[in-house]
Amino acid sequence: MATKVLVIGACGQIGTELTMRLREIYGGEQVIASDIREGSEEIMASGPFESLDAMNKSQIEDVCLHYQVNEVYLMAAMLSATGEKFPKKAWSLNMDSLMHVLDLAKEGKIDKLFWPSSIAVFGPTTPKHDTPQHTIMEPTTVYGISKQTGERWCEYYHQKYGVDVRSMRYPGLISWKTLPGGGTTDYAIDIFHKAVAGENYNCFLSENTELPMMYMEDAVRATVEIMRAPSEEIIERSSYNLSGMSFTPQDIANEINKHVPDFSISYEPDFRQQIADSWPSSIDDAPARKDWNWKHEYGLDQMVTEMLSHLK
């Protein structure tokens, strides 16, 4: 049976690039983009688009049945910084949307499901360096609490009902194609826009805040690879640790200075500093590398070079 994919939240930061990659692989007509609002011209023109509310199960089911969808990527979510402003809304969106697609899979209406978790599942009591796959998780944000709960539901549905659900914990993601979506790691995108515009960047995190990060190209590739791996290779059914690089705002500013000597950065930490302080500074993703051969390709220097060349 041909792969027929539905991407929910296709117009978001990850969803946009993931949808285009899936259309390259499976063909434009095989990948249905959906979101609560219309997306970029590229998304709208390259294949089917459905206006869809991720919190409405019957809408999701109708689209799945209409297009005979067998794989769903659920990318709709309210991120960390925005979630702190609207905690109940964030909880409802992040949890209800997941339960809807897990139930559709349990009912046999879809075969395979991808749902992203995040490093936000970790908290201040988690080991900070080389955070292991299995460790203490006491998240302090609504986003983190919803992602941790989601991981437990994913594993439960796999064990109880045999649902083929796959997940990984994204670090901070950096892309030149889409604007930031309200996350704590968004400074690492904003900084490039300011550098290219010849402006000083005032960072909302302190200079030595080290966080796990990944270039979007690696994140999209990891997402496709975990979904294409044979089912028996996917051992972790909660979510896999995923790692690319770790750096501080000062590290990235220094790297930008090699290309843009006049660029300067200043620091004015806000409420997002507390969120960042609760997260790990580096991630051990050995299980992902062993189970389905994950390998990252981008380090800090390659990423900075790519970001600046594309944004210029």
Coordinates of C-alpha atoms in Angstrom, one line a residue:
M1 CA 0.0 0.0 0.0
A2 CA 1.3 3.4 -1.0
T3 CA 2.4 5.7 1.9
K4 CA -0.2 8.4 2.4
V5 CA 0.8 11.0 4.9
L6 CA -1.1 13.7 6.9
V7 CA 0.9 16.4 8.6
I8 CA -1.0 18.2 11.3
G9 CA 0.5 21.6 12.1
A10 CA 2.1 21.7 8.7
C11 CA 2.5 25.5 8.8
G12 CA 4.6 25.7 11.9
Q13 CA 8.4 26.0 12.2
I14 CA 9.1 22.3 11.8
G15 CA 5.9 21.3 10.0
T16 CA 6.7 23.5 7.0
E17 CA 10.1 22.0 6.3
L18 CA 9.0 18.5 7.2
T19 CA 6.0 18.7 4.8
M20 CA 8.2 19.8 1.9
R21 CA 10.7 17.0 2.6
L22 CA 8.0 14.3 2.8
R23 CA 6.5 15.6 -0.5
E24 CA 10.0 15.2 -2.1
I25 CA 10.1 11.6 -0.9
Y26 CA 6.5 10.4 -1.5
G27 CA 5.2 12.9 -4.1
G28 CA 3.2 16.1 -3.6
E29 CA -0.3 14.4 -3.8
Q30 CA 0.7 11.7 -1.2
V31 CA 1.3 14.3 1.6
I32 CA -1.6 16.2 3.0
A33 CA -0.7 19.4 4.8
S34 CA -3.1 20.6 7.4
D35 CA -3.2 23.5 9.9
I36 CA -5.7 25.9 11.5
R37 CA -4.4 28.6 9.1
E38 CA -3.1 28.6 5.6
G39 CA 0.7 28.2 5.1
S40 CA 3.4 29.5 2.8
E41 CA 2.9 29.7 -0.9
E42 CA 5.2 26.7 -1.2
I43 CA 3.1 24.5 1.1
M44 CA -0.2 25.6 -0.5
A45 CA 1.0 25.1 -4.1
S46 CA 2.9 21.8 -3.8
G47 CA 0.1 19.4 -2.7
P48 CA -3.2 19.1 -0.9
F49 CA -4.0 21.4 2.0
E50 CA -6.8 20.9 4.6
S51 CA -7.9 23.5 7.1
L52 CA -7.9 21.5 10.3
D53 CA -8.2 22.0 14.1
A54 CA -5.9 19.6 15.9
M55 CA -8.3 19.6 18.8
N56 CA -11.2 18.3 16.7
K57 CA -11.0 14.5 16.5
S58 CA -13.9 14.1 13.9
Q59 CA -12.2 16.6 11.6
I60 CA -8.9 14.6 11.8
E61 CA -10.8 11.3 11.2
D62 CA -12.7 12.7 8.2
V63 CA -9.4 13.9 6.5
C64 CA -7.7 10.5 7.3
L65 CA -10.6 8.6 5.8
H66 CA -11.1 10.9 2.8
Y67 CA -7.4 10.6 1.7
Q68 CA -6.9 7.0 3.0
V69 CA -4.1 8.3 5.2
N70 CA -1.9 5.6 6.9
E71 CA 0.8 7.8 8.5
V72 CA 0.2 10.9 10.7
Y73 CA 2.8 13.4 11.9
L74 CA 1.3 15.5 14.7
M75 CA 3.4 18.7 14.8
A76 CA 0.8 21.1 16.3
A77 CA 1.8 22.3 19.7
M78 CA 2.0 25.4 21.9
L79 CA 5.7 25.9 22.7
S80 CA 7.5 26.7 26.0
A81 CA 7.5 30.5 26.3
T82 CA 4.0 30.9 24.8
G83 CA 2.7 28.1 26.9
E84 CA 3.7 29.9 30.1
K85 CA 1.4 32.8 29.1
F86 CA -1.6 30.5 28.4
P87 CA -1.1 27.4 30.5
K88 CA -4.5 25.8 30.2
K89 CA -4.7 26.5 26.5
A90 CA -1.3 24.9 26.0
W91 CA -2.2 21.9 28.0
S92 CA -5.5 21.4 26.1
L93 CA -3.9 21.8 22.7
N94 CA -0.8 19.6 23.4
M95 CA -2.7 16.8 25.1
D96 CA -6.1 16.6 23.3
S97 CA -4.5 16.6 19.8
L98 CA -2.2 13.6 20.9
M99 CA -5.1 11.6 22.4
H100 CA -7.1 12.1 19.2
V101 CA -4.5 10.6 16.9
L102 CA -3.5 7.8 19.4
D103 CA -7.2 6.8 19.5
L104 CA -7.4 6.8 15.7
A105 CA -4.4 4.5 15.6
K106 CA -5.9 2.3 18.3
E107 CA -9.1 2.1 16.3
G108 CA -7.0 0.9 13.2
K109 CA -7.8 4.0 11.2
I110 CA -4.1 4.9 10.8
D111 CA -1.0 2.6 10.8
K112 CA 1.8 4.8 12.1
L113 CA 2.2 7.9 14.1
F114 CA 4.9 10.5 14.8
W115 CA 4.7 12.8 17.8
P116 CA 7.5 15.1 18.8
S117 CA 8.6 15.4 22.4
S118 CA 11.2 17.9 23.7
I119 CA 14.1 18.5 26.0
A120 CA 11.5 20.4 28.0
V121 CA 10.5 17.1 29.6
F122 CA 13.6 17.5 31.8
G123 CA 13.8 19.7 34.8
P124 CA 16.2 21.2 37.4
T125 CA 16.7 17.8 39.1
T126 CA 17.7 16.1 35.8
P127 CA 21.5 15.6 35.4
K128 CA 22.6 18.6 33.4
H129 CA 25.4 17.2 31.3
D130 CA 25.1 14.2 28.9
T131 CA 21.5 13.8 30.1
P132 CA 20.8 10.0 29.7
Q133 CA 17.8 8.5 27.9
H134 CA 16.3 7.3 31.2
T135 CA 16.6 9.7 34.0
I136 CA 14.7 12.0 36.5
M137 CA 12.1 14.1 34.8
E138 CA 10.5 16.9 36.8
P139 CA 9.6 19.5 34.2
T140 CA 8.7 23.0 35.5
T141 CA 6.8 24.4 32.4
V142 CA 3.4 23.5 31.1
Y143 CA 5.0 22.6 27.8
G144 CA 7.4 20.2 29.5
I145 CA 4.6 18.7 31.7
S146 CA 2.5 18.1 28.6
K147 CA 5.4 16.5 26.7
Q148 CA 6.3 14.2 29.6
T149 CA 2.6 13.2 29.9
G150 CA 2.5 12.6 26.2
E151 CA 5.5 10.3 26.3
R152 CA 3.8 8.2 29.0
W153 CA 0.6 8.0 26.9
C154 CA 2.6 7.0 23.7
E155 CA 4.3 4.2 25.6
Y156 CA 1.0 3.1 27.1
Y157 CA -0.8 2.9 23.8
H158 CA 2.1 1.0 22.3
Q159 CA 2.2 -1.6 25.1
K160 CA -1.6 -1.9 25.6
Y161 CA -2.9 -1.6 22.0
G162 CA 0.2 -2.2 19.8
V163 CA 0.0 1.4 18.4
D164 CA 3.1 2.1 16.2
V165 CA 3.9 5.5 17.7
R166 CA 7.4 7.0 17.3
S167 CA 8.9 10.0 19.0
M168 CA 12.0 12.0 19.8
R169 CA 12.9 14.8 22.1
Y170 CA 13.9 17.7 19.9
P171 CA 16.5 20.1 21.3
G172 CA 16.3 23.8 20.3
L173 CA 15.8 23.9 16.5
I174 CA 17.4 26.5 14.2
S175 CA 16.2 27.3 10.7
W176 CA 16.4 30.1 8.2
K177 CA 13.2 29.2 6.4
T178 CA 10.6 30.0 9.0
L179 CA 10.4 32.5 11.8
P180 CA 10.5 31.4 15.5
G181 CA 7.3 30.1 17.1
G182 CA 7.5 31.2 20.8
G183 CA 10.2 28.9 22.2
T184 CA 13.0 29.5 24.7
T185 CA 15.7 28.6 22.3
D186 CA 14.4 31.1 19.6
Y187 CA 17.2 33.6 20.4
A188 CA 19.4 31.3 18.3
I189 CA 17.3 32.2 15.2
D190 CA 16.6 35.9 16.0
I191 CA 20.4 36.5 16.4
F192 CA 21.0 35.7 12.7
H193 CA 18.2 38.0 11.5
K194 CA 19.8 40.9 13.5
A195 CA 23.3 40.1 12.4
V196 CA 22.3 40.1 8.7
A197 CA 20.4 43.4 9.2
G198 CA 23.5 44.9 10.7
E199 CA 21.9 45.4 14.1
N200 CA 23.0 44.7 17.7
Y201 CA 21.2 41.7 19.3
N202 CA 19.8 42.0 22.8
C203 CA 19.6 38.4 24.1
F204 CA 16.8 37.3 26.5
L205 CA 19.2 34.6 28.0
S206 CA 22.5 35.2 29.8
E207 CA 25.8 34.8 27.9
N208 CA 26.7 31.4 29.5
T209 CA 23.4 29.6 29.1
E210 CA 24.4 26.4 27.4
L211 CA 21.6 24.5 25.7
P212 CA 21.3 21.5 23.3
M213 CA 20.6 22.7 19.8
M214 CA 20.1 21.3 16.3
Y215 CA 20.1 22.6 12.8
M216 CA 16.7 22.1 11.2
E217 CA 18.1 20.0 8.3
D218 CA 19.3 17.4 10.9
A219 CA 16.0 17.5 12.8
V220 CA 13.9 16.9 9.6
R221 CA 16.1 14.1 8.5
A222 CA 15.9 12.4 12.0
T223 CA 12.1 12.6 11.9
V224 CA 12.0 11.0 8.5
E225 CA 14.5 8.3 9.4
I226 CA 12.8 7.3 12.6
M227 CA 9.5 6.9 10.7
R228 CA 11.1 4.8 8.0
A229 CA 13.0 2.5 10.3
P230 CA 11.7 -1.0 10.7
S231 CA 9.3 -1.3 13.7
E232 CA 11.5 -3.8 15.5
E233 CA 14.4 -1.3 15.6
I234 CA 12.3 1.3 17.6
I235 CA 12.9 0.2 21.2
E236 CA 12.0 3.4 23.0
R237 CA 8.3 4.0 22.6
S238 CA 8.2 7.0 25.0
S239 CA 10.6 9.2 23.1
Y240 CA 14.3 9.1 22.0
N241 CA 16.9 11.6 23.2
L242 CA 18.2 13.4 20.1
S243 CA 21.4 15.5 20.0
G244 CA 23.3 17.7 17.6
M245 CA 25.4 20.3 19.3
S246 CA 25.4 22.4 22.5
F247 CA 26.4 26.1 22.7
T248 CA 25.8 29.4 24.6
P249 CA 24.7 32.7 23.2
Q250 CA 28.3 33.9 23.6
D251 CA 29.5 30.9 21.5
I252 CA 27.1 31.6 18.7
A253 CA 27.9 35.4 18.8
N254 CA 31.7 34.6 18.5
E255 CA 31.0 32.3 15.5
I256 CA 28.9 35.0 13.8
N257 CA 31.7 37.6 14.4
K258 CA 34.0 35.5 12.2
H259 CA 31.6 36.3 9.3
V260 CA 30.2 39.7 10.5
P261 CA 33.0 41.4 12.4
D262 CA 30.8 44.4 13.5
F263 CA 28.1 42.3 15.0
S264 CA 27.6 42.8 18.8
I265 CA 25.4 41.2 21.4
S266 CA 24.1 42.4 24.7
Y267 CA 22.2 40.5 27.4
E268 CA 18.9 41.2 29.2
P269 CA 17.6 37.9 30.6
D270 CA 13.8 37.7 31.0
F271 CA 11.3 35.0 32.2
R272 CA 12.8 32.6 29.6
Q273 CA 16.0 32.4 31.6
Q274 CA 14.3 30.5 34.3
I275 CA 13.0 28.0 31.7
A276 CA 16.4 27.6 30.1
D277 CA 18.1 27.1 33.5
S278 CA 15.7 24.1 34.2
W279 CA 16.9 22.3 31.0
P280 CA 20.0 20.2 30.3
S281 CA 23.1 21.7 28.7
S282 CA 24.0 18.5 26.7
I283 CA 22.1 15.3 25.8
D284 CA 23.3 11.7 25.5
D285 CA 21.5 10.2 22.5
A286 CA 23.4 6.8 22.4
P287 CA 20.2 4.7 22.1
A288 CA 19.0 6.6 19.0
R289 CA 22.4 6.1 17.4
K290 CA 22.4 2.4 18.3
D291 CA 18.8 1.5 17.5
W292 CA 18.1 3.3 14.2
N293 CA 21.6 4.6 13.3
W294 CA 21.0 8.3 14.0
K295 CA 23.9 10.6 13.1
H296 CA 23.9 14.4 13.2
E297 CA 25.7 16.2 10.4
Y298 CA 25.8 19.9 11.5
G299 CA 28.1 21.4 14.1
L300 CA 28.1 25.1 15.2
D301 CA 30.5 26.4 12.5
Q302 CA 28.7 24.7 9.5
M303 CA 25.3 25.9 10.9
V304 CA 26.4 29.5 11.3
T305 CA 27.8 29.5 7.8
E306 CA 24.6 28.1 6.3
M307 CA 22.3 30.4 8.2
L308 CA 24.1 33.6 7.3
S309 CA 24.5 32.6 3.6
H310 CA 20.8 31.8 3.2
L311 CA 19.5 34.9 5.2
K312 CA 21.8 37.2 3.2

